[in-house]
CSV table of C-alpha atoms and ligand atoms in Angstrom, one decimal:
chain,number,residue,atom,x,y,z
A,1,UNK,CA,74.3,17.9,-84.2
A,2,UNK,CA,76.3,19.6,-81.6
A,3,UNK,CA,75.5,22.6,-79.7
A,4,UNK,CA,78.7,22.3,-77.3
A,5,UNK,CA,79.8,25.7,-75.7
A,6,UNK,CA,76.1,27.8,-76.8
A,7,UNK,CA,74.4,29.1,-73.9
A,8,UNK,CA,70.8,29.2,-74.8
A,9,UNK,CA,67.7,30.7,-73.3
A,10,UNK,CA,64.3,28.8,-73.7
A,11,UNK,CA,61.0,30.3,-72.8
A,12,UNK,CA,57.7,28.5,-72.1
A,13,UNK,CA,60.2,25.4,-71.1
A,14,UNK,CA,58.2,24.1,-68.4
A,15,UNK,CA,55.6,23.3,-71.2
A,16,UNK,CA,55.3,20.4,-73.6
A,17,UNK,CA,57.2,21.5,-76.1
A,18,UNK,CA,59.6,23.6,-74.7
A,19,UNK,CA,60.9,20.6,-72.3
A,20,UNK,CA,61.9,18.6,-75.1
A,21,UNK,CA,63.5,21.2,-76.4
A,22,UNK,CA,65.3,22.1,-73.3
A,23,UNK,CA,66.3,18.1,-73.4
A,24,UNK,CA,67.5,18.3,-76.7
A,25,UNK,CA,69.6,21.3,-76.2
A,26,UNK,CA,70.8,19.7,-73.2
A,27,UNK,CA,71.7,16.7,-75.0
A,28,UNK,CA,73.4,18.5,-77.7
A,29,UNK,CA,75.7,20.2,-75.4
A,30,UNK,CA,74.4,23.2,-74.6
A,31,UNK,CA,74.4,25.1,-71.1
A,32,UNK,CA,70.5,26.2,-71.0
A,33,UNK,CA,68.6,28.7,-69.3
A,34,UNK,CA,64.9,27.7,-69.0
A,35,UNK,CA,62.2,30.7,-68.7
A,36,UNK,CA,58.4,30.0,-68.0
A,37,UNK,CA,55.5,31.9,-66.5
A,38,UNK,CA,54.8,28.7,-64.3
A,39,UNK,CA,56.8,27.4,-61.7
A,40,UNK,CA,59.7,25.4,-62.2
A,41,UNK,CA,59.3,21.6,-61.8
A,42,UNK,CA,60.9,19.9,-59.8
A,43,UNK,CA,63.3,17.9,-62.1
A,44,UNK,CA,65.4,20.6,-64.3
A,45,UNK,CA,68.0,18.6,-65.6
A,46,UNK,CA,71.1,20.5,-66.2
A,47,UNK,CA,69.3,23.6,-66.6
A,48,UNK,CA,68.4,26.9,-65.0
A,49,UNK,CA,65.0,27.1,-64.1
A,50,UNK,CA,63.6,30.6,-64.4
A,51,UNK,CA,60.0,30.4,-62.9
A,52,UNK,CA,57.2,33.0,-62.7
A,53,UNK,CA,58.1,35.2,-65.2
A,54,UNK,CA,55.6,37.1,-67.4
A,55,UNK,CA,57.3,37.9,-70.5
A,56,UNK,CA,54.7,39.9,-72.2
A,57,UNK,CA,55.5,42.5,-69.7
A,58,UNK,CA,58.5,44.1,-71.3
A,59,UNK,CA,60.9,44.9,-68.0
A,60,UNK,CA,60.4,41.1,-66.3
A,61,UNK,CA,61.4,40.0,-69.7
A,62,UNK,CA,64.5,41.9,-69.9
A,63,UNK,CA,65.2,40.9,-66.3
A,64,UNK,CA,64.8,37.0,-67.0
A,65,UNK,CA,66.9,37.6,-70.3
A,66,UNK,CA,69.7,39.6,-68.2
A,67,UNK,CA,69.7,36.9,-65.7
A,68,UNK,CA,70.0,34.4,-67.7
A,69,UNK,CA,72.9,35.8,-69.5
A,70,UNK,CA,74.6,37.2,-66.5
A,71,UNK,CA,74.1,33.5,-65.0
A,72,UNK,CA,75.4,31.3,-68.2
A,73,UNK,CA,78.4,34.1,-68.4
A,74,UNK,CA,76.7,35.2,-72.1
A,75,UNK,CA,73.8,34.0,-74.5
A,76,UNK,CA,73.9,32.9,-78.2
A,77,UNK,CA,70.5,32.2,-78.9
A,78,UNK,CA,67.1,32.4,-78.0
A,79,UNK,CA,64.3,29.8,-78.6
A,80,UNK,CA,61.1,31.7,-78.5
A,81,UNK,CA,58.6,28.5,-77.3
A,82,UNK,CA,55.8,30.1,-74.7
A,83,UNK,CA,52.5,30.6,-76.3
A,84,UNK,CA,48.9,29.5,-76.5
A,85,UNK,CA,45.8,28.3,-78.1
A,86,UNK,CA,41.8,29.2,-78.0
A,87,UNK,CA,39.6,27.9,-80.1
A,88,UNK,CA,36.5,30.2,-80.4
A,89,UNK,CA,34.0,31.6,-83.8
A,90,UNK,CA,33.5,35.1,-84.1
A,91,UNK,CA,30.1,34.9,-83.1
A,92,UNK,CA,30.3,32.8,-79.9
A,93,UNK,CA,33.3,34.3,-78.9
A,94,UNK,CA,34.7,38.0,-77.3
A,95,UNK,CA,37.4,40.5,-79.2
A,96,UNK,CA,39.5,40.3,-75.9
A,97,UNK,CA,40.4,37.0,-77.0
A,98,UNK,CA,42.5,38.8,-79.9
A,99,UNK,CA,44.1,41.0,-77.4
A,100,UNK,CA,45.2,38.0,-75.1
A,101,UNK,CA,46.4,35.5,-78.1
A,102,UNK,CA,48.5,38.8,-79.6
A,103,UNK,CA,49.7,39.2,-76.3
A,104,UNK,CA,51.0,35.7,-75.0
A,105,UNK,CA,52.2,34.4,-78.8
A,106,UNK,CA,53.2,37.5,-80.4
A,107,UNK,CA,54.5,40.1,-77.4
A,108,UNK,CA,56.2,37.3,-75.4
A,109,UNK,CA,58.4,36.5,-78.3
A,110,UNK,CA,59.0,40.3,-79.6
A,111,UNK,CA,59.7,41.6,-75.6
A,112,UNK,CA,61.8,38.5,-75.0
A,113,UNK,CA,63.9,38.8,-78.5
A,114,UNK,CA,64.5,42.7,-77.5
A,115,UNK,CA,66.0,41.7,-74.3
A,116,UNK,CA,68.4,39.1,-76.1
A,117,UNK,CA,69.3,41.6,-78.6
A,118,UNK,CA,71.7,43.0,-76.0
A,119,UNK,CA,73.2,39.8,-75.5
A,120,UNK,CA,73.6,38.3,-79.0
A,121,UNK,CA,77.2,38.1,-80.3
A,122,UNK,CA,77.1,38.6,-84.1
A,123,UNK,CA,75.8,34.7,-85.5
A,124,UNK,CA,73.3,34.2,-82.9
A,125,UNK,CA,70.3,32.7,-82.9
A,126,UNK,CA,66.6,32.8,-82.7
A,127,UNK,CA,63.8,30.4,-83.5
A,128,UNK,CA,60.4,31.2,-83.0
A,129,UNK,CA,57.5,29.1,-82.9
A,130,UNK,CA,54.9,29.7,-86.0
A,131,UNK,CA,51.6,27.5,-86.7
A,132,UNK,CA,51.4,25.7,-89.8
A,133,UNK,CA,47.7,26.8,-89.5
A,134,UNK,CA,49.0,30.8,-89.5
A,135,UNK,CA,49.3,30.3,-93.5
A,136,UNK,CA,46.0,29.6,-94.4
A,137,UNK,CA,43.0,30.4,-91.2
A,138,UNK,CA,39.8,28.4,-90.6
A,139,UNK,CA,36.7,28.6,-88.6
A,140,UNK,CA,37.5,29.3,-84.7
A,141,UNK,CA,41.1,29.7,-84.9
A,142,UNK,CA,41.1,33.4,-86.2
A,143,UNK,CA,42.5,35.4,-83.0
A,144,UNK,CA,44.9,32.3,-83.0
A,145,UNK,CA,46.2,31.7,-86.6
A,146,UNK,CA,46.3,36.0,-86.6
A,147,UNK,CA,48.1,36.1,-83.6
A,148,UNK,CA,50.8,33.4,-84.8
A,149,UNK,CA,51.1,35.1,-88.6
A,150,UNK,CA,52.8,38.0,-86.0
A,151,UNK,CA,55.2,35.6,-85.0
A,152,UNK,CA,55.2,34.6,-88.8
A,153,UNK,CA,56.1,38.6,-89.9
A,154,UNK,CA,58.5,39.2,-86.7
A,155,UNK,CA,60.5,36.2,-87.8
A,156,UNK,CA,60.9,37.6,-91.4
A,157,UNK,CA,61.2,41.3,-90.4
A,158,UNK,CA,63.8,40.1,-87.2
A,159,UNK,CA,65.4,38.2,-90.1
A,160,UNK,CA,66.3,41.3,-92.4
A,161,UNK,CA,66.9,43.5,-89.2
A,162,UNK,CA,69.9,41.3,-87.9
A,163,UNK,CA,71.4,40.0,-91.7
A,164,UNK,CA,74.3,42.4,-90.8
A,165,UNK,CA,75.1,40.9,-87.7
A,166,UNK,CA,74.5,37.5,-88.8
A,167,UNK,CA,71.8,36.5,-86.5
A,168,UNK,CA,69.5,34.0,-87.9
A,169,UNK,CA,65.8,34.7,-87.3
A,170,UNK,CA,63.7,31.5,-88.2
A,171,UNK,CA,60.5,30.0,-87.6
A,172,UNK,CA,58.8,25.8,-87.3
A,173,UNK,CA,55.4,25.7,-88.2
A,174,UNK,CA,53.8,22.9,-86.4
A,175,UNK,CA,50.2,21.3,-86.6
A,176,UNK,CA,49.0,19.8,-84.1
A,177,UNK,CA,51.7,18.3,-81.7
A,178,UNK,CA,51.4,15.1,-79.8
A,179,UNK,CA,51.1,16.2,-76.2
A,180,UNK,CA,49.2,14.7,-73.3
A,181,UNK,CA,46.6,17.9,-73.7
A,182,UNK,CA,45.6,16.9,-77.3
A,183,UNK,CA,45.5,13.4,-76.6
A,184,UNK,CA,42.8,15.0,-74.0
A,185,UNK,CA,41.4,17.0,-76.3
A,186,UNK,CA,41.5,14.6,-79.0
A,187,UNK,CA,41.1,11.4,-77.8
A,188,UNK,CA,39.7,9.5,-81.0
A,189,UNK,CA,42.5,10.9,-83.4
A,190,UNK,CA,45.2,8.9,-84.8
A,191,UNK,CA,47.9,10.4,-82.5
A,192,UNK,CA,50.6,8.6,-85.0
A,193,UNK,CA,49.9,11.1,-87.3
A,194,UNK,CA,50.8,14.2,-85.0
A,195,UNK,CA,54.1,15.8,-85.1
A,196,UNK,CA,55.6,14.9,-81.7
A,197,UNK,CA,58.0,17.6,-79.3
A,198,UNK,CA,61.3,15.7,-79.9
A,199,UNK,CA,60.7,16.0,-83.8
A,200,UNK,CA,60.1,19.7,-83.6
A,201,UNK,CA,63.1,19.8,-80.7
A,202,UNK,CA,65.5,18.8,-83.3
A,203,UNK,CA,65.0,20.6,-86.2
A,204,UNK,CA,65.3,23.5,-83.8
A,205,UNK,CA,68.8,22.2,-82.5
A,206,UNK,CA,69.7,22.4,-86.2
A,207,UNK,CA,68.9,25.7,-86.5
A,208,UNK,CA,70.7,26.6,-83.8
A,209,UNK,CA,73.6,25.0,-84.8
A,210,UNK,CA,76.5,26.3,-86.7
A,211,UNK,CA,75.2,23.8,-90.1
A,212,UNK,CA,72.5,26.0,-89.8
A,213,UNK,CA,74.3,29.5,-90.4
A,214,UNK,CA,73.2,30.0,-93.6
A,215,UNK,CA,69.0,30.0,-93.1
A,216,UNK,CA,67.4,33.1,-91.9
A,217,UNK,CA,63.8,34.5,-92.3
A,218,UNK,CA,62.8,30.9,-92.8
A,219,UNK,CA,59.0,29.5,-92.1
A,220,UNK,CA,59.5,25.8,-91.7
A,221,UNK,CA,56.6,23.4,-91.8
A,222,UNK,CA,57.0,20.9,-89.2
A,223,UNK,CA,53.6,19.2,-89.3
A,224,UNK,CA,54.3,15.0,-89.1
A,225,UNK,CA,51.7,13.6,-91.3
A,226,UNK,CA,48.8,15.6,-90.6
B,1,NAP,N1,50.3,22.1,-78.9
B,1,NAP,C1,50.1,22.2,-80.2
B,1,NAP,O1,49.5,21.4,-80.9
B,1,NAP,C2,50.7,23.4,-81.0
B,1,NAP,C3,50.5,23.5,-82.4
B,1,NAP,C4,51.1,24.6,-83.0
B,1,NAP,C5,51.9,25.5,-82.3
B,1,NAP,N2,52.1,25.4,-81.0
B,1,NAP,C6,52.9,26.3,-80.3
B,1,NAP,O2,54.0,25.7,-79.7
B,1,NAP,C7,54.3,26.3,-78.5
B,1,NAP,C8,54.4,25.3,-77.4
B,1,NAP,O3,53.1,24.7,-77.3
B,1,NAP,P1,52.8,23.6,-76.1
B,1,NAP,O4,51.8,22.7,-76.6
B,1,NAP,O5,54.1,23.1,-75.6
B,1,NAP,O6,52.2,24.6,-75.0
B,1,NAP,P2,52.3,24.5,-73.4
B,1,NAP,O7,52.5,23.1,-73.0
B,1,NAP,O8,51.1,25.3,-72.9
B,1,NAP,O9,53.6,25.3,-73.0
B,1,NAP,C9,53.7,26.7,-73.2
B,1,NAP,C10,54.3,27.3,-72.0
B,1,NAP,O10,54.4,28.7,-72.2
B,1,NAP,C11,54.0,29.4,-71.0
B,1,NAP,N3,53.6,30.8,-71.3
B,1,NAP,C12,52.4,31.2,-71.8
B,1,NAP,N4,52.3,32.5,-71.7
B,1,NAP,C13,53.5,32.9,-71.1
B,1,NAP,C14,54.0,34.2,-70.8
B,1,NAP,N5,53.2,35.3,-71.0
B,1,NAP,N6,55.2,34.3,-70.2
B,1,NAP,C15,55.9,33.2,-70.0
B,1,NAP,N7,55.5,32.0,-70.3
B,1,NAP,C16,54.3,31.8,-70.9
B,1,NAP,C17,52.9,28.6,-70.6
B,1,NAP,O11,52.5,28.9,-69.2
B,1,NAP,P3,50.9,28.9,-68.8
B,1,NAP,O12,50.6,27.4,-68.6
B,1,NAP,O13,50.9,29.7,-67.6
B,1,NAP,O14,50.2,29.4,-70.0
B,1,NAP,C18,53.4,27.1,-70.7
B,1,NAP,O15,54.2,26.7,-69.6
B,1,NAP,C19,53.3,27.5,-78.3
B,1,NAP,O16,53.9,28.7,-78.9
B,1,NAP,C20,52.2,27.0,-79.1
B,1,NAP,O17,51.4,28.1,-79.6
B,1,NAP,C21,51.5,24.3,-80.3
């Protein structure tokens, strides 16, 4: 799948998931500008590390999103990838945690989308990261699975808004993803199971490549064998 001659910005890159996707895009050909609120590591590959940026706050986003463009000479896509995780019940746990999850997985995305808007040549792209868990809740993941059935609903609505431009909106839906944290987390599950980044990396290549022109508002369960 090639990607040759895209410019492509990638937030939460410094993260497990969006560094393989930053390696995958690199790998594909792309030129790739790499977005995170932490700082950049050391090793960046080919990319352009964009450190310390906050995008839930609407004006760094658009200023990450400008420079990123300004610095790639354009941008044709957008891979929304920064986002968290709490798990908490109702009755252990505090309302602000709502606020915080709608804030880091659903405001990054939509503040960070916005900026690229004014970037996007007509068959752009965006893919967002969903949570196969977003479809149907369960215990302690409420502020979470609510927070990613945003991103769910901004994909489909993004999706419809852009049709006329030809910009494809689209979502993965991971489970639980084999990174070092889980394997923390986890450490007496059967990690084979577990969808690892460079799986999710490529079907996101694909949908950012030109095979994928004709799949928009799509919710895409990428979930391994769990
Ligand atoms: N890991 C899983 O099992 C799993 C399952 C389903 C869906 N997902 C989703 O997949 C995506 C990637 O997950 P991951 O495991 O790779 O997470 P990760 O390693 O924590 O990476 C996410 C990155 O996004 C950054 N970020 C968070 N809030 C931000 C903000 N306001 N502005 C800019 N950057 C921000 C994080 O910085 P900080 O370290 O400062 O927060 C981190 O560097 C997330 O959207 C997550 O919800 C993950």
């Amino acid at each position: 799948m090639s990607l040759e001659g895209k410019r492509i910005a990638i937030t939460g890159a410094f993260g497990s998931l969006g560094a393989a996707v930053v390696e995958a895009a690199l790998a594909a050909g792309a030129q790739v500008a790499a977005i995170d609120r932490v700082a950049a590591p050391a090793d960046m590959h080919d990319a352009l590390a964009i450190g310390g940026v906050d995008l839930a706050d609407t004006a760094a986003a658009k200023t990450a999103i400008d420079n990123a463009a300004h610095s790639l000479g354009g941008l044709d896509a957008l891979v929304n990838v920064a986002g968290t995780f709490r798990f908490e019940t109702l009755a252990e746990g505090s309302p602000d945690t709502w606020d915080l999850l709608y804030r880091v997985n659903v405001r990054t995305a939509v503040a960070a989308s916005k900026a690229a808007l004014a970037h996007l040549p007509d068959g752009g792209r965006i893919v967002n990261i969903g949570a196969a868990s977003a479809l149907k809740s369960g215990a302690g993941v409420g502020a979470y699975t609510a927070s990613k059935a945003g991103v769910l609903r901004l994909t489909e609505s993004l999706a419809e808004e852009l049709k006329p431009r030809g910009i494809t909106v689209n979502a993965v839906l991971p489970s639980i993803i084999d990174t070092p944290p889980n394997r923390r987390d986890m450490p007496k599950a059967d990690f084979g199971k577990w969808v690892k980044p460079q799986q999710l990396a490529a079907v996101i290549v694909f949908l950012l490549s030109e095979q994928a022109s004709a799949i928009t508002g799509a919710l895409i369960p990428v979930t391994g064998r769990v």
